[in-house]
CSV table of C-alpha atoms in Angstrom, one decimal:
chain,number,residue,atom,x,y,z
A,16,MET,CA,0.0,0.0,0.0
A,17,ILE,CA,1.2,3.5,-0.8
A,18,ASN,CA,0.2,6.4,1.4
A,19,ASP,CA,1.3,9.4,-0.6
A,20,LEU,CA,3.3,10.5,-3.6
A,21,ARG,CA,5.5,13.5,-4.4
A,22,LEU,CA,6.6,14.2,-8.0
A,23,GLN,CA,9.3,16.6,-9.0
A,24,SER,CA,10.0,17.4,-12.7
A,25,TYR,CA,8.1,14.3,-13.6
A,26,ARG,CA,6.2,14.4,-16.9
A,27,SER,CA,3.5,17.1,-16.5
A,28,TYR,CA,4.2,17.6,-12.7
A,29,LYS,CA,6.7,20.3,-11.6
A,30,ASN,CA,6.4,19.8,-7.9
A,31,ASP,CA,3.2,18.2,-6.7
A,32,ALA,CA,2.1,16.0,-3.8
A,33,PHE,CA,-0.8,13.6,-3.3
A,34,GLU,CA,-2.3,11.6,-0.4
A,35,PHE,CA,-4.1,8.4,-1.0
A,36,GLY,CA,-6.7,6.3,0.9
A,37,ASN,CA,-6.4,2.7,1.8
A,38,GLY,CA,-9.2,1.6,-0.5
A,39,VAL,CA,-10.5,3.0,-3.8
A,40,ASN,CA,-8.9,6.2,-5.0
A,41,ILE,CA,-10.6,8.0,-7.9
A,42,ILE,CA,-8.3,10.3,-9.9
A,43,VAL,CA,-10.7,12.7,-11.8
A,44,GLY,CA,-9.9,15.4,-14.3
A,45,PRO,CA,-10.4,16.4,-18.0
A,46,ASN,CA,-8.5,14.8,-20.8
A,47,ALA,CA,-4.8,15.7,-21.0
A,48,SER,CA,-4.8,16.9,-17.3
A,49,GLY,CA,-2.1,14.4,-16.2
A,50,LYS,CA,-4.3,11.6,-14.7
A,51,THR,CA,-2.4,8.8,-16.5
A,52,ASN,CA,0.9,10.4,-15.7
A,53,LEU,CA,0.0,10.2,-12.0
A,54,LEU,CA,-1.0,6.5,-12.4
A,55,GLU,CA,2.2,5.9,-14.2
A,56,ALA,CA,4.2,7.5,-11.4
A,57,ILE,CA,2.6,5.0,-8.9
A,58,LEU,CA,3.8,2.2,-11.1
A,59,VAL,CA,7.3,3.7,-11.3
A,60,VAL,CA,7.7,3.9,-7.5
A,61,CYS,CA,6.3,0.4,-7.1
A,62,ARG,CA,8.0,-1.5,-10.0
A,63,GLY,CA,10.7,0.9,-11.2
A,64,SER,CA,9.6,1.6,-14.8
A,65,SER,CA,6.7,2.9,-16.9
A,66,TYR,CA,4.4,0.8,-19.0
A,67,ARG,CA,4.3,3.5,-21.6
A,68,VAL,CA,7.6,5.2,-22.3
A,69,LYS,CA,11.3,5.0,-21.8
A,70,ASP,CA,13.0,6.3,-18.7
A,71,ALA,CA,14.3,9.4,-20.4
A,72,ASP,CA,10.8,10.5,-21.3
A,73,LEU,CA,9.7,10.5,-17.7
A,74,VAL,CA,11.8,13.6,-17.1
A,75,GLN,CA,10.1,16.9,-17.7
A,76,PHE,CA,11.1,18.3,-21.1
A,77,ASP,CA,13.3,21.2,-19.8
A,78,ALA,CA,14.7,19.5,-16.7
A,79,PRO,CA,17.8,17.4,-16.1
A,80,TRP,CA,16.3,15.0,-13.6
A,81,ALA,CA,13.0,13.7,-12.2
A,82,ARG,CA,12.2,12.4,-8.7
A,83,VAL,CA,9.3,10.2,-7.5
A,84,GLU,CA,9.0,9.7,-3.7
A,85,SER,CA,6.5,7.7,-1.7
A,86,ASP,CA,5.8,6.6,1.9
A,87,THR,CA,4.5,3.0,1.8
A,88,ASN,CA,3.6,0.3,4.3
A,89,GLU,CA,7.0,-1.1,3.6
A,90,GLY,CA,8.9,2.2,4.2
A,91,LYS,CA,10.1,5.1,2.1
A,92,ARG,CA,10.8,4.7,-1.6
A,93,VAL,CA,12.5,7.2,-3.9
A,94,VAL,CA,13.2,6.9,-7.6
A,95,THR,CA,15.4,9.4,-9.3
A,96,ILE,CA,16.1,9.6,-13.1
A,97,GLU,CA,19.0,11.8,-14.3
A,98,ARG,CA,19.1,12.6,-18.0
A,99,THR,CA,21.9,14.0,-20.2
A,100,ASP,CA,22.2,14.2,-23.9
A,101,ALA,CA,24.0,10.9,-24.0
A,102,THR,CA,22.7,8.8,-21.1
A,103,THR,CA,19.8,8.3,-18.7
A,104,GLU,CA,20.6,6.9,-15.2
A,105,LYS,CA,18.1,5.7,-12.7
A,106,LYS,CA,18.5,4.7,-9.1
A,107,TYR,CA,16.2,3.5,-6.4
A,108,VAL,CA,16.4,4.3,-2.7
A,109,ILE,CA,14.4,2.0,-0.4
A,110,ASN,CA,14.6,2.8,3.3
A,111,SER,CA,17.9,4.6,2.8
A,112,VAL,CA,19.5,1.7,0.8
A,113,THR,CA,20.4,2.5,-2.8
A,114,PHE,CA,19.8,0.0,-5.7
A,115,ARG,CA,20.6,0.3,-9.4
A,116,ARG,CA,18.1,-2.4,-10.4
A,117,LEU,CA,15.0,-3.7,-8.6
A,118,THR,CA,14.7,-7.5,-8.2
A,119,MET,CA,11.2,-8.9,-7.8
A,120,SER,CA,11.5,-9.0,-4.0
A,121,LYS,CA,12.2,-5.3,-3.9
A,122,THR,CA,9.1,-4.3,-6.0
A,123,ILE,CA,5.6,-3.7,-4.8
A,124,PRO,CA,3.2,-5.9,-6.8
A,125,VAL,CA,0.9,-4.0,-9.2
A,126,VAL,CA,-1.8,-5.0,-11.6
A,127,VAL,CA,-2.5,-2.5,-14.5
A,128,PHE,CA,-5.7,-2.4,-16.5
A,129,GLU,CA,-5.5,0.2,-19.3
A,130,PRO,CA,-7.2,0.9,-22.6
A,131,GLU,CA,-4.6,-1.0,-24.7
A,132,HIS,CA,-5.5,-4.2,-22.8
A,133,LEU,CA,-9.0,-4.1,-24.3
A,134,ARG,CA,-7.3,-5.1,-27.5
A,135,LEU,CA,-5.5,-8.0,-26.0
A,136,LEU,CA,-7.5,-10.6,-27.8
A,137,ASN,CA,-8.0,-8.8,-31.1
A,138,GLY,CA,-4.5,-7.3,-31.4
A,139,GLY,CA,-1.3,-9.0,-32.6
A,140,PRO,CA,0.4,-11.8,-30.7
A,141,GLU,CA,3.0,-9.5,-29.2
A,142,ARG,CA,0.3,-8.1,-26.9
A,143,ARG,CA,-0.5,-11.5,-25.5
A,144,ARG,CA,3.2,-12.5,-25.2
A,145,GLU,CA,3.8,-9.2,-23.3
A,146,TYR,CA,0.8,-10.0,-21.0
A,147,VAL,CA,2.2,-13.4,-20.1
A,148,ASP,CA,5.8,-12.3,-19.6
A,149,ASN,CA,4.9,-9.2,-17.5
A,150,LEU,CA,2.9,-11.5,-15.2
A,151,LEU,CA,5.8,-13.9,-15.0
A,152,GLU,CA,8.1,-11.1,-14.0
A,153,GLN,CA,5.9,-10.3,-11.0
A,154,THR,CA,5.5,-13.9,-9.9
A,155,VAL,CA,8.6,-15.9,-10.9
A,156,GLN,CA,12.0,-14.9,-9.3
A,157,GLY,CA,14.6,-14.5,-12.0
A,158,PHE,CA,12.3,-14.3,-15.0
A,159,SER,CA,13.1,-10.7,-15.6
A,160,LYS,CA,16.8,-11.5,-16.1
A,161,LEU,CA,15.9,-14.5,-18.2
A,162,ARG,CA,13.7,-12.3,-20.4
A,163,ARG,CA,16.5,-9.7,-20.8
A,164,ASP,CA,19.1,-12.4,-21.6
A,165,TYR,CA,16.9,-13.8,-24.3
A,166,LYS,CA,16.3,-10.4,-25.9
A,167,ARG,CA,20.0,-9.6,-25.9
A,168,THR,CA,20.9,-13.0,-27.4
A,169,LEU,CA,18.2,-12.7,-30.0
A,170,ALA,CA,19.4,-9.2,-31.0
A,171,GLN,CA,23.0,-10.5,-31.4
A,172,ARG,CA,21.9,-13.4,-33.6
A,173,ASN,CA,19.8,-11.0,-35.7
A,174,ARG,CA,22.8,-8.7,-36.1
A,175,LEU,CA,24.9,-11.6,-37.2
A,176,LEU,CA,22.3,-12.6,-39.8
A,177,LYS,CA,22.8,-9.3,-41.5
A,178,THR,CA,26.6,-9.7,-41.7
A,179,PRO,CA,27.9,-10.2,-45.3
A,180,ASN,CA,29.5,-13.6,-46.1
A,181,LEU,CA,28.5,-15.0,-42.7
A,182,ARG,CA,29.4,-18.7,-42.4
A,183,ASN,CA,26.6,-21.0,-41.0
A,184,ASP,CA,29.0,-22.4,-38.4
A,185,GLU,CA,29.5,-18.9,-36.9
A,186,LEU,CA,25.9,-19.0,-35.8
A,187,PHE,CA,26.0,-22.3,-34.0
A,188,VAL,CA,27.0,-21.1,-30.6
A,189,TRP,CA,24.4,-18.3,-30.7
A,190,ASN,CA,21.8,-20.9,-31.8
A,191,VAL,CA,22.5,-23.1,-28.9
A,192,ARG,CA,22.5,-20.3,-26.3
A,193,LEU,CA,19.3,-18.8,-27.7
A,194,CYS,CA,17.5,-22.2,-27.6
A,195,GLU,CA,18.6,-22.8,-24.0
A,196,LEU,CA,17.0,-19.5,-23.0
A,197,ALA,CA,14.0,-20.1,-25.2
A,198,GLY,CA,13.3,-23.5,-23.5
A,199,ALA,CA,13.4,-21.9,-20.1
A,200,ILE,CA,11.1,-19.1,-21.1
A,201,VAL,CA,8.5,-21.4,-22.6
A,202,ASP,CA,8.6,-23.7,-19.6
A,203,LYS,CA,7.6,-20.8,-17.4
A,204,ARG,CA,4.9,-19.6,-19.9
A,205,VAL,CA,3.3,-23.0,-20.1
A,206,MET,CA,3.4,-23.4,-16.3
A,207,LEU,CA,1.6,-20.0,-16.0
A,208,ILE,CA,-1.0,-20.9,-18.6
A,209,GLY,CA,-1.7,-24.1,-16.7
A,210,ARG,CA,-2.3,-22.2,-13.5
A,211,LEU,CA,-4.6,-19.7,-15.2
A,212,ASN,CA,-6.6,-22.6,-16.8
A,213,GLU,CA,-7.3,-24.0,-13.3
A,214,GLU,CA,-9.6,-21.1,-12.6
A,215,ILE,CA,-10.5,-19.2,-15.7
A,216,GLN,CA,-13.5,-21.3,-16.7
A,217,ASP,CA,-15.4,-21.1,-13.4
A,218,LEU,CA,-14.6,-17.4,-13.1
A,219,TYR,CA,-15.6,-16.6,-16.7
A,220,ARG,CA,-18.9,-18.5,-16.3
A,221,GLU,CA,-19.6,-16.5,-13.1
A,222,LEU,CA,-18.8,-13.2,-14.7
A,223,ALA,CA,-20.7,-13.9,-17.9
A,224,GLN,CA,-23.6,-15.8,-16.3
A,225,SER,CA,-23.1,-18.4,-19.1
A,226,SER,CA,-22.1,-22.0,-19.5
A,227,ASN,CA,-19.4,-21.4,-22.2
A,228,ASP,CA,-16.3,-23.6,-22.2
A,229,ILE,CA,-13.1,-21.5,-22.1
A,230,LYS,CA,-9.4,-22.3,-22.0
A,231,LEU,CA,-6.0,-20.8,-22.8
A,232,GLU,CA,-3.6,-22.5,-25.2
A,233,TYR,CA,0.1,-21.9,-26.0
A,234,ASN,CA,0.6,-21.9,-29.7
A,235,SER,CA,4.1,-22.4,-31.2
A,236,ALA,CA,5.8,-23.7,-34.3
A,237,CYS,CA,8.1,-25.6,-32.0
A,238,SER,CA,7.2,-28.6,-29.8
A,239,VAL,CA,6.4,-27.4,-26.3
A,240,GLU,CA,7.5,-30.7,-24.8
A,241,SER,CA,11.0,-30.4,-26.2
A,242,TYR,CA,11.2,-26.8,-27.1
A,243,SER,CA,15.0,-26.2,-27.0
A,244,THR,CA,15.8,-29.3,-29.1
A,245,ASP,CA,13.1,-28.6,-31.7
A,246,MET,CA,13.9,-24.9,-32.0
A,247,LEU,CA,17.6,-25.7,-32.5
A,248,ARG,CA,16.7,-28.2,-35.2
A,249,LYS,CA,14.5,-25.6,-37.0
A,250,LEU,CA,17.1,-22.8,-36.7
A,251,GLU,CA,19.8,-25.1,-38.2
A,252,GLN,CA,17.5,-26.1,-41.0
A,253,ASN,CA,16.4,-22.6,-41.8
A,254,ILE,CA,19.7,-20.6,-41.5
A,255,ASP,CA,19.6,-19.6,-45.2
A,256,GLU,CA,16.1,-18.3,-44.9
A,257,ASP,CA,16.9,-16.4,-41.8
A,258,LYS,CA,19.9,-14.8,-43.4
A,259,THR,CA,17.8,-13.7,-46.4
A,260,ARG,CA,15.2,-12.2,-44.1
A,261,GLY,CA,17.6,-10.8,-41.5
A,262,PHE,CA,15.7,-12.1,-38.5
A,263,THR,CA,15.2,-15.2,-36.4
A,264,SER,CA,12.0,-17.0,-37.6
A,265,TYR,CA,11.5,-19.4,-34.6
A,266,GLY,CA,11.4,-18.9,-30.9
A,267,PRO,CA,9.3,-17.5,-28.0
A,268,HIS,CA,9.3,-14.1,-29.7
A,269,ARG,CA,7.1,-15.7,-32.4
A,270,ASP,CA,4.7,-17.7,-30.2
A,271,ASP,CA,1.2,-16.8,-29.2
A,272,LEU,CA,-1.4,-17.3,-26.4
A,273,ALA,CA,-4.8,-18.3,-27.7
A,274,VAL,CA,-8.1,-17.9,-25.9
A,275,ILE,CA,-10.5,-20.7,-26.9
A,276,ILE,CA,-14.3,-20.2,-26.3
A,277,ASP,CA,-16.4,-23.2,-27.2
A,278,ASN,CA,-13.7,-24.6,-29.4
A,279,HIS,CA,-13.3,-21.3,-31.4
A,280,ARG,CA,-10.5,-18.8,-31.1
A,281,ALA,CA,-11.8,-15.7,-29.2
A,282,GLU,CA,-10.3,-13.2,-31.6
A,283,VAL,CA,-12.3,-14.7,-34.4
A,284,SER,CA,-15.6,-15.5,-32.8
A,285,ALA,CA,-16.0,-13.6,-29.5
A,286,SER,CA,-18.4,-10.7,-29.3
A,287,ARG,CA,-17.3,-7.4,-27.8
A,288,GLY,CA,-19.0,-8.3,-24.5
A,289,GLU,CA,-17.3,-11.8,-24.4
A,290,SER,CA,-13.9,-10.2,-25.1
A,291,ARG,CA,-14.3,-7.8,-22.2
A,292,THR,CA,-15.4,-10.6,-19.9
A,293,VAL,CA,-12.4,-12.7,-20.8
A,294,LEU,CA,-10.1,-9.7,-20.1
A,295,LEU,CA,-11.9,-9.0,-16.8
A,296,ALA,CA,-11.4,-12.6,-15.8
A,297,LEU,CA,-7.7,-12.5,-16.7
A,298,LYS,CA,-7.2,-9.3,-14.6
A,299,ILE,CA,-8.9,-10.8,-11.6
A,300,LEU,CA,-6.8,-14.0,-12.0
A,301,GLU,CA,-3.8,-11.8,-12.2
A,302,LEU,CA,-4.7,-10.2,-8.9
A,303,ARG,CA,-5.2,-13.6,-7.3
A,304,LEU,CA,-2.0,-15.2,-8.7
A,305,ILE,CA,0.2,-12.3,-7.8
A,306,GLU,CA,-1.2,-12.2,-4.2
A,307,LYS,CA,-0.7,-15.9,-3.8
A,308,SER,CA,2.8,-15.9,-5.3
A,309,ARG,CA,4.1,-12.8,-3.5
A,310,GLY,CA,2.2,-13.2,-0.2
A,311,LYS,CA,0.9,-9.6,-0.3
A,312,LYS,CA,-2.0,-7.8,-2.0
A,313,PRO,CA,-1.1,-6.0,-5.2
A,314,LEU,CA,-2.2,-2.5,-6.0
A,315,LEU,CA,-4.7,-2.2,-8.8
A,316,LEU,CA,-4.4,0.6,-11.4
A,317,LEU,CA,-7.4,1.2,-13.7
A,318,ASP,CA,-6.6,3.7,-16.4
A,319,ASP,CA,-9.8,5.0,-17.9
A,320,VAL,CA,-11.3,1.6,-18.5
A,321,PHE,CA,-14.2,1.7,-15.9
A,322,SER,CA,-16.4,3.6,-18.4
A,323,GLU,CA,-15.5,1.0,-21.1
A,324,LEU,CA,-17.3,-1.7,-19.1
A,325,ASP,CA,-21.1,-2.1,-19.0
A,326,GLY,CA,-23.1,-2.2,-15.8
A,327,SER,CA,-22.8,-5.9,-15.1
A,328,ARG,CA,-19.1,-6.0,-15.6
A,329,ARG,CA,-18.6,-2.8,-13.6
A,330,LYS,CA,-20.5,-4.5,-10.7
A,331,ALA,CA,-18.4,-7.7,-11.1
A,332,LEU,CA,-15.2,-5.7,-11.0
A,333,THR,CA,-16.3,-3.6,-8.1
A,334,SER,CA,-16.9,-6.6,-5.9
A,335,TYR,CA,-13.2,-7.5,-6.3
A,336,LEU,CA,-11.9,-4.0,-5.7
A,337,GLN,CA,-13.0,-4.0,-2.1
A,338,ASN,CA,-10.0,-6.0,-0.9
A,339,TYR,CA,-7.3,-4.0,-2.8
A,340,GLN,CA,-5.9,-0.5,-2.8
A,341,THR,CA,-7.1,0.7,-6.1
A,342,PHE,CA,-6.5,3.8,-8.3
A,343,ILE,CA,-9.0,4.6,-11.0
A,344,THR,CA,-8.7,7.5,-13.5
A,345,THR,CA,-11.8,9.0,-15.1
A,346,THR,CA,-13.1,12.1,-16.6
A,347,ASP,CA,-16.5,11.6,-14.9
A,348,ALA,CA,-16.3,10.7,-11.2
A,349,ASP,CA,-20.1,10.0,-11.1
A,350,ILE,CA,-19.7,6.9,-13.2
A,351,VAL,CA,-17.3,5.4,-10.7
A,352,VAL,CA,-18.4,6.9,-7.3
A,353,GLN,CA,-21.9,5.4,-7.5
A,354,HIS,CA,-20.4,1.9,-7.3
A,355,PHE,CA,-18.7,2.5,-3.9
A,356,MET,CA,-21.4,4.1,-1.8
A,357,GLY,CA,-19.2,7.1,-1.1
A,358,ASP,CA,-16.5,4.9,0.5
A,359,CYS,CA,-13.6,6.2,-1.7
A,360,THR,CA,-11.0,9.0,-1.9
A,361,ILE,CA,-11.5,11.6,-4.7
A,362,ILE,CA,-8.2,13.1,-6.1
A,363,PRO,CA,-9.1,16.0,-8.4
A,364,ILE,CA,-6.6,16.9,-11.2
A,365,SER,CA,-7.1,20.2,-12.9
């Protein structure tokens, strides 16, 4: 839980402070007033980075540095970002101890629900991969490093593919390393999908008041059971094609998460209402999974999505918000406040 927040030279805030309630906090203001920037700052102080922009873009345009400070139930946290023409440096101070990078144990768990998530099912597979990997970063120790290592190794292989007169054997060591990392990533993804499948059908039926069958599937051109081995074989067989294209054609960066409703892929057959119910179910499961994995309740950030849900789905979401410190941005507080019987904190942004 976070009790307050002070922002200095952060995005649209020069020097501003906010106090928060233990339950539902409603951040209300007109469009372009800085509501999302405030929500983003909460995420930065809890997890260390934005879900929208690079670190350099968090610093106000004409300032050399930005600072985000908060008193939480785990102590005082400060994030500073210093920007020069050439570099951006970020450091974290938690209870007077300085860190250059936050491990999972040093973060405060957070679930974000924002407009782009409404396109999770209908958008490209990169959205769904991002959803799965972001959740793994919050629940599996070491996954963040594994993810970074894979991206670096993939980038190196792709650079080599563009090298003139590259011999196939020069790629072998990179193929092996990439496939080792890929197998570890896919093992974690498949494990997570299995955990989500244990609860998603009952929860979806409860939210939708229907008897639909629903499940999640991991889709890949490589065998999930022996991913590293199969991927290595495919990379070796398709080196010439990869060299022609200049990128790696197999691996976790090409895989997808499929949502299946009554034996049909949701992005093809689901109605708008069904898609929103699936997403709501996934977000509720995200809350549950993070709380169970971390042993503490995550914060919930809702960025301008409450108005996107109809009455029944708002009611369903509201019933879950009661147990979590929640931050909701909106241009119309009346749409939100009526669901909480006045038991909420209003934070006006002008």
